[in-house]
Tab-separated table of C-alpha atoms in Angstrom:
chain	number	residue	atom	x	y	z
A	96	UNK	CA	0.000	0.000	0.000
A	97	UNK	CA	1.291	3.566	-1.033
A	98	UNK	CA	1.682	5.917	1.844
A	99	UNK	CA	2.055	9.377	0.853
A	100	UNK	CA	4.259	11.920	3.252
A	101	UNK	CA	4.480	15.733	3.546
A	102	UNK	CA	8.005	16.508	4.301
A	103	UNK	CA	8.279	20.011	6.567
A	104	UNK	CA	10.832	22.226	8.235
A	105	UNK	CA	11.264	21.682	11.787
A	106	UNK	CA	10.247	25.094	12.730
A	107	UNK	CA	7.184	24.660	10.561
A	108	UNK	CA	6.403	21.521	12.359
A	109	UNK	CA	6.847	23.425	16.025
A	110	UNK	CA	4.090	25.842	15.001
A	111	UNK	CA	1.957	22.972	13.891
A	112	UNK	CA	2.329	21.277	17.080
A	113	UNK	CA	0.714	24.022	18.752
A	114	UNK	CA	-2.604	23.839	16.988
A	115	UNK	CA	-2.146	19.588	16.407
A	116	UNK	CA	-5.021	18.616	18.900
A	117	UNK	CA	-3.365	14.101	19.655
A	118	UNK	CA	-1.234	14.900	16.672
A	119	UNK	CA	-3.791	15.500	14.224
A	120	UNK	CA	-4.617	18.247	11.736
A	121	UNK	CA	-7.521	18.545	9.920
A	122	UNK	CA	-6.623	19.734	6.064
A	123	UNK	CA	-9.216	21.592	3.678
A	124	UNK	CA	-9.248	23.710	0.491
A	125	UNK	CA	-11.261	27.264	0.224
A	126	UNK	CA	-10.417	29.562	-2.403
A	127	UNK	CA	-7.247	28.037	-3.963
A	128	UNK	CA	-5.742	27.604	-0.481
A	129	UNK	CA	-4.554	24.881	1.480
A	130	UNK	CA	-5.729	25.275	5.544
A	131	UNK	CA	-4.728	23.310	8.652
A	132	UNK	CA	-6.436	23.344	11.240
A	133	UNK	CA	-6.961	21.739	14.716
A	134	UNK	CA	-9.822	19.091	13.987
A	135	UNK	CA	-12.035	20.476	16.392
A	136	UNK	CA	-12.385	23.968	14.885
A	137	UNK	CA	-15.138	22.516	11.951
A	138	UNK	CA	-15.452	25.326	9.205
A	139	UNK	CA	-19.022	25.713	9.548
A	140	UNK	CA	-18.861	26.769	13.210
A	141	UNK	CA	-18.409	30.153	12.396
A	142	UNK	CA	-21.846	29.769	10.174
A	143	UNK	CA	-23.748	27.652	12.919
A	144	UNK	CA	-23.036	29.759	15.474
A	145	UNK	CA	-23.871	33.088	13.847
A	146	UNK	CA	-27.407	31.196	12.934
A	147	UNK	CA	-27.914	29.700	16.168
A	148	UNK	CA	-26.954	33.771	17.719
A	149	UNK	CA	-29.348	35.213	15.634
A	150	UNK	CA	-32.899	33.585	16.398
A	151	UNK	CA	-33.567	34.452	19.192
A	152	UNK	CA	-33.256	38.353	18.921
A	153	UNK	CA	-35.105	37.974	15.570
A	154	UNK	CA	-37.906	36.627	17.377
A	155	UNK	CA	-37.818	38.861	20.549
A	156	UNK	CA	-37.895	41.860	17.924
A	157	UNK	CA	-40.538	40.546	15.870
A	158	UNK	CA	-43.073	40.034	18.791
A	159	UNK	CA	-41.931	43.398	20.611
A	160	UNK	CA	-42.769	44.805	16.922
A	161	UNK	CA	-45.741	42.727	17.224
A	162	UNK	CA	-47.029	44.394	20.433
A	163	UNK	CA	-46.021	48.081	19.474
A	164	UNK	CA	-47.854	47.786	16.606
A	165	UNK	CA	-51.081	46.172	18.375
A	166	UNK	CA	-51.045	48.940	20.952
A	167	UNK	CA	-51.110	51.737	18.439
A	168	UNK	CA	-54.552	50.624	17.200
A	169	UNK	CA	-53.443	51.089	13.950
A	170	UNK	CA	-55.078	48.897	11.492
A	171	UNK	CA	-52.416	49.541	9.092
A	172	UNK	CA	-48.735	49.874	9.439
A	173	UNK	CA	-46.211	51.937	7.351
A	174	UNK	CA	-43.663	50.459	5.728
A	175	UNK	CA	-41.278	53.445	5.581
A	176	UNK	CA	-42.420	57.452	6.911
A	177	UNK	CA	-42.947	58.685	10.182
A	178	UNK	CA	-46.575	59.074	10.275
A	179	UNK	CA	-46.417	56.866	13.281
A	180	UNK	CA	-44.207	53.952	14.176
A	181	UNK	CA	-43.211	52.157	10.962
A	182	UNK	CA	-41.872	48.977	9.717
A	183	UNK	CA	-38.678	51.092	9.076
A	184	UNK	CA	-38.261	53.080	12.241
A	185	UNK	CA	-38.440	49.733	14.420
A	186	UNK	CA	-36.061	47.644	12.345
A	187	UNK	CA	-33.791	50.353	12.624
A	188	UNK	CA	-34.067	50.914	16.155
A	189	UNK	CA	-34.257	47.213	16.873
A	190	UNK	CA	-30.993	46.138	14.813
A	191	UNK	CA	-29.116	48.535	16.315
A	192	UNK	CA	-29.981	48.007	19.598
A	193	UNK	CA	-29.858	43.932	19.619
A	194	UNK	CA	-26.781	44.369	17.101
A	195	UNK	CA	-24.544	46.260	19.390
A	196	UNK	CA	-24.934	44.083	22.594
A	197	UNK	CA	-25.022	41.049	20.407
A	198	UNK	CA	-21.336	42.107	18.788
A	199	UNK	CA	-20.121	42.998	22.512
A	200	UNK	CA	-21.304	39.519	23.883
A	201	UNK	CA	-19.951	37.561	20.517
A	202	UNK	CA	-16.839	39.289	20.221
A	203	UNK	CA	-15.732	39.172	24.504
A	204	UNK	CA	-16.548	35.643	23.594
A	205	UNK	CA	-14.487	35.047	21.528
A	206	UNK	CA	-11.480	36.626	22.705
A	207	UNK	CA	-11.855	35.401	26.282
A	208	UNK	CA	-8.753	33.118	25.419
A	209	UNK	CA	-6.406	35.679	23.819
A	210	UNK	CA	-3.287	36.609	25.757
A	211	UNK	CA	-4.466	40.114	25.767
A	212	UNK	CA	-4.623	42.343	28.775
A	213	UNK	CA	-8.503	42.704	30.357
A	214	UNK	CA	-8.233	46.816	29.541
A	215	UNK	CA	-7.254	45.840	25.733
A	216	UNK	CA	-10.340	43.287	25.400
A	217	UNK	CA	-12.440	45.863	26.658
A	218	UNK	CA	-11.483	48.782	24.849
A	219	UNK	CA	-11.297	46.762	21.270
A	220	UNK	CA	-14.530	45.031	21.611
A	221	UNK	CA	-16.520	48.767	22.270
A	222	UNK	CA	-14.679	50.371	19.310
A	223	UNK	CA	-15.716	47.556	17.069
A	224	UNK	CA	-19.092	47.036	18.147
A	225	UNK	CA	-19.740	50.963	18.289
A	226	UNK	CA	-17.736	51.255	14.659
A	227	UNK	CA	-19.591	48.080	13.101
A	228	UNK	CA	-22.911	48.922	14.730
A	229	UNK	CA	-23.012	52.694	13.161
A	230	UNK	CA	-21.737	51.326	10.414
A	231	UNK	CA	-24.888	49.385	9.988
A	232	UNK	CA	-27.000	51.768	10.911
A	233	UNK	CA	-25.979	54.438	8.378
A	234	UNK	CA	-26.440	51.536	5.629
A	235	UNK	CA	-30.013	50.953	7.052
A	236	UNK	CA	-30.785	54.693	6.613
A	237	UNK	CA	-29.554	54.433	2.714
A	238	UNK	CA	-31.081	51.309	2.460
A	239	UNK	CA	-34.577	52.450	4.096
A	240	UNK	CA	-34.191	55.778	2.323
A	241	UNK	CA	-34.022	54.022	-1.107
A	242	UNK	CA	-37.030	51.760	-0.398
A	243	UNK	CA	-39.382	54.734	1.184
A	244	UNK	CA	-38.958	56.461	-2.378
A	245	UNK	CA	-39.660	53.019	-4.100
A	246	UNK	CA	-42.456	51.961	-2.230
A	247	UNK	CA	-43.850	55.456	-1.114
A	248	UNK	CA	-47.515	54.846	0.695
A	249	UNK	CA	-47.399	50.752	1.267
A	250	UNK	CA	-48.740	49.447	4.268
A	251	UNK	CA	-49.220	46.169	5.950
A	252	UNK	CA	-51.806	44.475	8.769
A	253	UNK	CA	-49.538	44.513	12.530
A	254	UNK	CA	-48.730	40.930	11.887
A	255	UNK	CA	-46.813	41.291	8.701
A	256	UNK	CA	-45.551	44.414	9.770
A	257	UNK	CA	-44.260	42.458	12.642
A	258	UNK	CA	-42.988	39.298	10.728
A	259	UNK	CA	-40.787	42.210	8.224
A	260	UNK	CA	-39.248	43.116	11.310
A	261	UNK	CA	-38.041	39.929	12.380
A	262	UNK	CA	-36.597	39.406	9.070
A	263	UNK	CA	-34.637	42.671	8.454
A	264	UNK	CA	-33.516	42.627	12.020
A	265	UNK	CA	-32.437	39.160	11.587
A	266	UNK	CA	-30.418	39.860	8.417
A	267	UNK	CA	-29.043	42.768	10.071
A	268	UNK	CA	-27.933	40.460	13.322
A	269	UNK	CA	-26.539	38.014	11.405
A	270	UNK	CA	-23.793	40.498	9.470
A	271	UNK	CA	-23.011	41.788	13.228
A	272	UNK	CA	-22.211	38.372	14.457
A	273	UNK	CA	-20.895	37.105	11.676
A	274	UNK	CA	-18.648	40.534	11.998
A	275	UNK	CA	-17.824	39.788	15.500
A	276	UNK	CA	-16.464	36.388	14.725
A	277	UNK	CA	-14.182	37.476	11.660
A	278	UNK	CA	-12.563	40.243	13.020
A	279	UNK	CA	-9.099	40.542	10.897
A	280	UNK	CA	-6.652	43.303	9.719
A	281	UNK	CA	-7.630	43.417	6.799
A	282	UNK	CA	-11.888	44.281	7.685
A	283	UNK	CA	-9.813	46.691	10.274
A	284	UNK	CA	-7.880	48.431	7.980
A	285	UNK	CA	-11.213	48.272	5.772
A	286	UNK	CA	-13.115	49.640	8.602
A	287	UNK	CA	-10.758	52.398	9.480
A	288	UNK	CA	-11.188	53.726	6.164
A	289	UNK	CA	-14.889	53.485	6.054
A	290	UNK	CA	-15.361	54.991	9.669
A	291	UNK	CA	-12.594	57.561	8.793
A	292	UNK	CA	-13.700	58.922	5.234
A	293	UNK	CA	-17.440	58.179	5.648
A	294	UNK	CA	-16.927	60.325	8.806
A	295	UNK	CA	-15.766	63.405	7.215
A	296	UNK	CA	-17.415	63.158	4.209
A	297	UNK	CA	-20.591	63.361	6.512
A	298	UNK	CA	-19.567	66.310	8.489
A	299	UNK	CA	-18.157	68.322	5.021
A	300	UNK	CA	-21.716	67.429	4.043
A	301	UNK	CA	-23.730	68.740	6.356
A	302	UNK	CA	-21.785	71.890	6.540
A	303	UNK	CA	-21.886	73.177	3.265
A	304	UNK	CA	-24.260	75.511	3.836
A	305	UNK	CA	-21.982	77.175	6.160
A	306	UNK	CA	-19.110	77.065	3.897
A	307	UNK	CA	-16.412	75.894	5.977
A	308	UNK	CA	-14.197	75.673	3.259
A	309	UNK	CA	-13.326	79.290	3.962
A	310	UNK	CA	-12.295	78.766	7.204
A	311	UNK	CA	-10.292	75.631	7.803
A	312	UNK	CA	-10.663	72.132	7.088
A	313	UNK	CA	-10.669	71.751	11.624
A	314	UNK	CA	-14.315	74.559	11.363
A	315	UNK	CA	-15.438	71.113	10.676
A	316	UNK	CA	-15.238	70.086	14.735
A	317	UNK	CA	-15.856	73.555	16.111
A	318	UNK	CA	-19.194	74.740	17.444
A	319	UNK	CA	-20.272	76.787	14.779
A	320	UNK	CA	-19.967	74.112	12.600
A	321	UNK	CA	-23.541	71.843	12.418
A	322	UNK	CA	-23.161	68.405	14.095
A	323	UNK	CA	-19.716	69.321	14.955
A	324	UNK	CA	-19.793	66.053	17.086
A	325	UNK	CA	-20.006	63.902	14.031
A	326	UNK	CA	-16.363	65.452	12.883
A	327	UNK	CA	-14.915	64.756	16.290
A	328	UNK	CA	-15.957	61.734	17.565
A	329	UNK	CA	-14.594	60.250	13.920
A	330	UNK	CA	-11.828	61.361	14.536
A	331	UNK	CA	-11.501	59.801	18.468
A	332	UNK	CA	-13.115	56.103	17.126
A	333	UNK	CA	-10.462	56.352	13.850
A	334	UNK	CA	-7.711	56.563	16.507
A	335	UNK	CA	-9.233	53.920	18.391
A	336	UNK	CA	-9.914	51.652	15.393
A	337	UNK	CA	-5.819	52.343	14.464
A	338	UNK	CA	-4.993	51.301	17.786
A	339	UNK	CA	-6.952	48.221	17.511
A	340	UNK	CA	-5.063	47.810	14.528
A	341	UNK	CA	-1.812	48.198	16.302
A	342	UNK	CA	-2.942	45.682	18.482
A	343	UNK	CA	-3.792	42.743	16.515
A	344	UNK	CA	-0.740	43.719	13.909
A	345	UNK	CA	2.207	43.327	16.484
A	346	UNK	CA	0.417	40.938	18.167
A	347	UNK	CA	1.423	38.528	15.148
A	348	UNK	CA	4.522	40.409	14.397
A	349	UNK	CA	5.622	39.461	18.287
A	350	UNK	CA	5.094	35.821	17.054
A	351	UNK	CA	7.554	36.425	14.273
A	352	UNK	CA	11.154	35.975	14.516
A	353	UNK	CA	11.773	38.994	12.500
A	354	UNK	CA	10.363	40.979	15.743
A	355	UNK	CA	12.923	43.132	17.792
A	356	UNK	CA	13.427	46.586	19.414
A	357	UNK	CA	12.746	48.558	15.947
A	358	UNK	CA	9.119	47.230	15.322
A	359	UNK	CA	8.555	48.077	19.225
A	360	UNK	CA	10.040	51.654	18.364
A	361	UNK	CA	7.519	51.307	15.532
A	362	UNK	CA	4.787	50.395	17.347
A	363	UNK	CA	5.197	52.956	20.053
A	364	UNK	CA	5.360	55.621	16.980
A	365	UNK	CA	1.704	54.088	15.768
A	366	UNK	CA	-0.049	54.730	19.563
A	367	UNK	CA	1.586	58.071	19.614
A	368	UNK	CA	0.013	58.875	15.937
A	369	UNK	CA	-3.308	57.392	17.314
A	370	UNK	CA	-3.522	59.559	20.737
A	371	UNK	CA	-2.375	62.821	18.654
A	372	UNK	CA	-5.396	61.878	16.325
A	373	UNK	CA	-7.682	61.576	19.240
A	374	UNK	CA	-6.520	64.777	20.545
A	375	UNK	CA	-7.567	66.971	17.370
A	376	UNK	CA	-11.101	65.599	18.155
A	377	UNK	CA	-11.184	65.517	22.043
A	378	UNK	CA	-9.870	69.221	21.995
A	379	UNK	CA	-11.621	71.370	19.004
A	380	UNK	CA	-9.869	73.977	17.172
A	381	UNK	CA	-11.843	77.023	19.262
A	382	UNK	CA	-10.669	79.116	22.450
A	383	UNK	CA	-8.622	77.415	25.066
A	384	UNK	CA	-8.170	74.113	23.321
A	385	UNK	CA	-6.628	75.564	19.940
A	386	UNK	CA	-3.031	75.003	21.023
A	387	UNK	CA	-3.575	71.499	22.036
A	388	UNK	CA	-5.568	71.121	18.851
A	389	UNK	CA	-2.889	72.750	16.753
A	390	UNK	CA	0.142	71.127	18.029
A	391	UNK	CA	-1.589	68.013	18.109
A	392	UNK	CA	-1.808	68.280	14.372
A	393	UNK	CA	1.367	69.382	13.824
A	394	UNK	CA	2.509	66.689	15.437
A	395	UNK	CA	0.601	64.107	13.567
A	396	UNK	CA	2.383	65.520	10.463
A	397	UNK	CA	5.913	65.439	12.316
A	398	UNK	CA	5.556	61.789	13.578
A	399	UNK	CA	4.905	60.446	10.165
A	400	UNK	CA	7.721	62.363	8.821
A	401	UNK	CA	10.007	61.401	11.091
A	402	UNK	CA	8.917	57.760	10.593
A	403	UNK	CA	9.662	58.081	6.726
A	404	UNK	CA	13.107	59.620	7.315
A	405	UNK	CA	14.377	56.984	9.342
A	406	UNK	CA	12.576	53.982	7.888
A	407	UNK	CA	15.197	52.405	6.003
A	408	UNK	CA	17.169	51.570	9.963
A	409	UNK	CA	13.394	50.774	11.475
A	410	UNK	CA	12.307	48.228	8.560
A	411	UNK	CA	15.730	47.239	6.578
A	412	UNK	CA	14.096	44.712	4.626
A	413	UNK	CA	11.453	47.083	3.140
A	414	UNK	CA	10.949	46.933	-0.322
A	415	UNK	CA	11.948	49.224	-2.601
A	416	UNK	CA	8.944	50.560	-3.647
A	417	UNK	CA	7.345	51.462	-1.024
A	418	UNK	CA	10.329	52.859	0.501
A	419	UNK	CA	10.622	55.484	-2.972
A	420	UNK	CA	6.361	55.765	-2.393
A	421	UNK	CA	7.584	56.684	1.405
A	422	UNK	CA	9.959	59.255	0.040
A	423	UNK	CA	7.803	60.627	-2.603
A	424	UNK	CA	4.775	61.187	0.226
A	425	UNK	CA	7.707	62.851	2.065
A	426	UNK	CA	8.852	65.213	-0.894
A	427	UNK	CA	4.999	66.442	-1.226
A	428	UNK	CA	4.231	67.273	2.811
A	429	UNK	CA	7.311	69.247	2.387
A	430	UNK	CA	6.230	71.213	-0.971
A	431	UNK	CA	2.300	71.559	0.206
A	432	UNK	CA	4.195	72.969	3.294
A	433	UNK	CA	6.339	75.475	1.385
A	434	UNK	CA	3.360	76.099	-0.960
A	435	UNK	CA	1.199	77.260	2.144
A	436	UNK	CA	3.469	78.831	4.766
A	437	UNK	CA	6.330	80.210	2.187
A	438	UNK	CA	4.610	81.456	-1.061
A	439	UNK	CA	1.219	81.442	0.201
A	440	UNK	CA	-0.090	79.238	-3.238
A	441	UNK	CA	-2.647	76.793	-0.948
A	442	UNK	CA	-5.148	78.428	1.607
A	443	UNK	CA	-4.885	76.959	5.082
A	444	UNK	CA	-7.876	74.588	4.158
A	445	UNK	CA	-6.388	72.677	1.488
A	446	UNK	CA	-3.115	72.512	2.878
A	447	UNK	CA	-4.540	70.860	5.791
A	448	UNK	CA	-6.609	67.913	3.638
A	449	UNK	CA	-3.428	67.297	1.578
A	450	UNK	CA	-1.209	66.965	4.566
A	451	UNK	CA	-3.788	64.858	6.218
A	452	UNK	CA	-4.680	62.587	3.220
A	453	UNK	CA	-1.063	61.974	2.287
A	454	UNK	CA	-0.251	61.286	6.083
A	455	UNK	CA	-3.502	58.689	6.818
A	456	UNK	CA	-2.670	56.907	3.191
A	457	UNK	CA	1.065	55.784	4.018
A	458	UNK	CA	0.101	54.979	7.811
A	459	UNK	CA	-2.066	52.475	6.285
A	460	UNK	CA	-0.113	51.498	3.378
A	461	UNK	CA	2.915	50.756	5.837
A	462	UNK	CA	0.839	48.650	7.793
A	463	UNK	CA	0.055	46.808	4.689
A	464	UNK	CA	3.839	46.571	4.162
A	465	UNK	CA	4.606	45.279	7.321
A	466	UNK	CA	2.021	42.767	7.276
A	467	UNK	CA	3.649	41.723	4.089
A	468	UNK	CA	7.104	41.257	6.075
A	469	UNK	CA	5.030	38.808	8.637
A	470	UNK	CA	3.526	36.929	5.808
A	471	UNK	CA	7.182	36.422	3.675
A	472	UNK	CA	8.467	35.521	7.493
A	473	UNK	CA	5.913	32.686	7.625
A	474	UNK	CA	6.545	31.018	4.092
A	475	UNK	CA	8.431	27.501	4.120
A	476	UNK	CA	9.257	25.129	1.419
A	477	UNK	CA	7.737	21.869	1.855
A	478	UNK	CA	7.676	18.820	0.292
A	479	UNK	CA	5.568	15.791	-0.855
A	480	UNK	CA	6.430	12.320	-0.794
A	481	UNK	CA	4.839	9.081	-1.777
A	482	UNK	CA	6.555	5.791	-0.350
């Protein structure tokens, strides 16, 4: 009888050992990739236990629907408007609601057996559950927006109206948990930039009226500006998010043997650039707080610049690319600086966007590097053998 072998590095075989549960790994294929795995860990339990999470609150909203609908004496339900309480305005407030404690409960769940610090599991699983929650909420509002204009007038009997709610808060819970139990760097760095731009883009939005163009791109978190809360706290949960980020990134790197003093320098660089980012939000740029504000944007700016300068002695295996990106990013702070303060060419407002959009884009383009350096750190040659 044939026996077939895969031959593997001994340090490749340590790591294995770690998640071998009696010396056995289970072995599957998903999207033209080979995974081990400890047999106990079945592929579907992610599935299962996002359907087996979300049944319960579907029904508890559907009959609380049920009796808010009953107790209106309203023959007729709306499905979208604000006549009175709609199928809409329930399924909003319901998924939100049942979707935020669900994520906290799901997520502290599953990172009860991470080597992580108590303070760290805490303050990760609010930001995501508070970033992943408003996320879905703002897509409800588009997505309850779009169907009010498509089917403008509809109504439906209290049980129906009850039994939509169950559905769409269902569907709604299931993304949340599902969410919760898939939390990588990559839907972190994705969610960073979705929190981050979707942020401002709301708050330049809802201040055009006011024209706060003319002032600086920071009117946006100042009290004259409308919803100037909106403009700050995205600024506090983006530094939270890149934190989080921090987190789980160095976390792996620390498992690496490519990790020493530099990447800690690094890392120590990334919470400073997160607390100065929390800083422009926590202290607006009005009164009192405008030095704090100022220097803490300043500082930003000089953080990542420093960080470029001296990146070829923090990360010598860099690639060359990014390290003549890294320069080039470098090169145009420095003009859009001399542009502004020297000749005068940008206004204040523009200088500020360009400074801040060139800054934010390598900060997350370097963490995309680095994660490359962990990945090309955990590559081994192997070999297959048939005896």
């Amino acid at each position: 009888m044939t026996k077939n072998y895969l031959e593997i590095p001994e340090e490749l075989y340590n790591k294995l050992s770690d998640y071998a549960e009696n010396d056995q790994l289970s072995i599957r294929l998903e999207n033209q990739q080979i995974l081990l795995e400890n047999p106990k860990i079945n592929h579907t339990n992610k599935q299962n236990l996002a359907l087996h999470y979300f049944i319960v609150p579907s029904l508890a909203s559907g009959i609380i629907a049920l009796l808010i609908f009953l107790s209106t004496n309203h023959p007729q339900i709306a499905f979208t408007g604000s006549r009175h309480l709609s199928v809409a305005s329930l399924s909003i407030i319901l998924s939100t609601l049942f979707g935020f404690l669900g994520f906290i409960w799901t997520y502290l769940r599953k990172s009860c057996d991470l080597s992580k610090s108590k303070f760290k599991i805490f303050r990760e699983t609010l930001t995501l559950s508070v970033a992943y929650t408003s996320i879905s909420f703002a897509v409800q509002i588009i997505f309850w927006y779009i169907i009010g204009k498509t089917f403008s007038g509809v109504t439906f009997d209290p049980f129906t109206a009850g039994f939509l709610v169950l559905v769409f808060v269902g569907i709604i819970f299931y993304f949340l948990i599902s969410a919760a139990l898939s939390v990588t760097l990559p839907n972190l760095i994705l969610l960073l930039f979705t929190t981050f731009i979707g942020g401002i883009l709301v708050s330049m939005a809802t201040n055009n009226q006011k024209d706060w163009w003319q002032h600086n791109f920071s009117f946006l978190g100042t009290g004259e500006a409308t919803q100037h809360w909106q403009f700050n706290i995205t600024l506090i949960f983006s530094a939270l998010i890149l934190l989080t980020i921090t987190d789980f990134l160095f976390a792996e790197f620390s498992k690496s043997s490519l990790y020493n003093y530099k990447f800690k320098i690094i890392r120590v660089f990334y919470i400073l650039i997160a607390l100065l980012i929390a800083f422009v939000g926590i202290f607006p740029a009005q009164s009192w707080t405008m030095p704090i504000h100022n220097n803490s944007a300043f500082g930003l700016v000089a953080v990542v610049l420093i960080m470029i300068i001296f990146l070829k002695w923090l990360v010598p295996t860099i690639s060359k690319e990014f390290l003549a990106l890294s320069w080039t990013a470098l090169i145009a702070l420095t003009l859009s600086a001399v542009a502004f303060m020297g000749i005068h060419y940008l206004s204040l407002t523009v200088f500020e966007i360009i400074a801040f959009a060139i800054a934010f884009t390598w900060l997350v383009m370097f963490i995309n590097s680095l994660r490359g350096i962990i990945q090309e750190g955990n590559e081994w040659q192997v070999k297959l053998l048939q005896k």
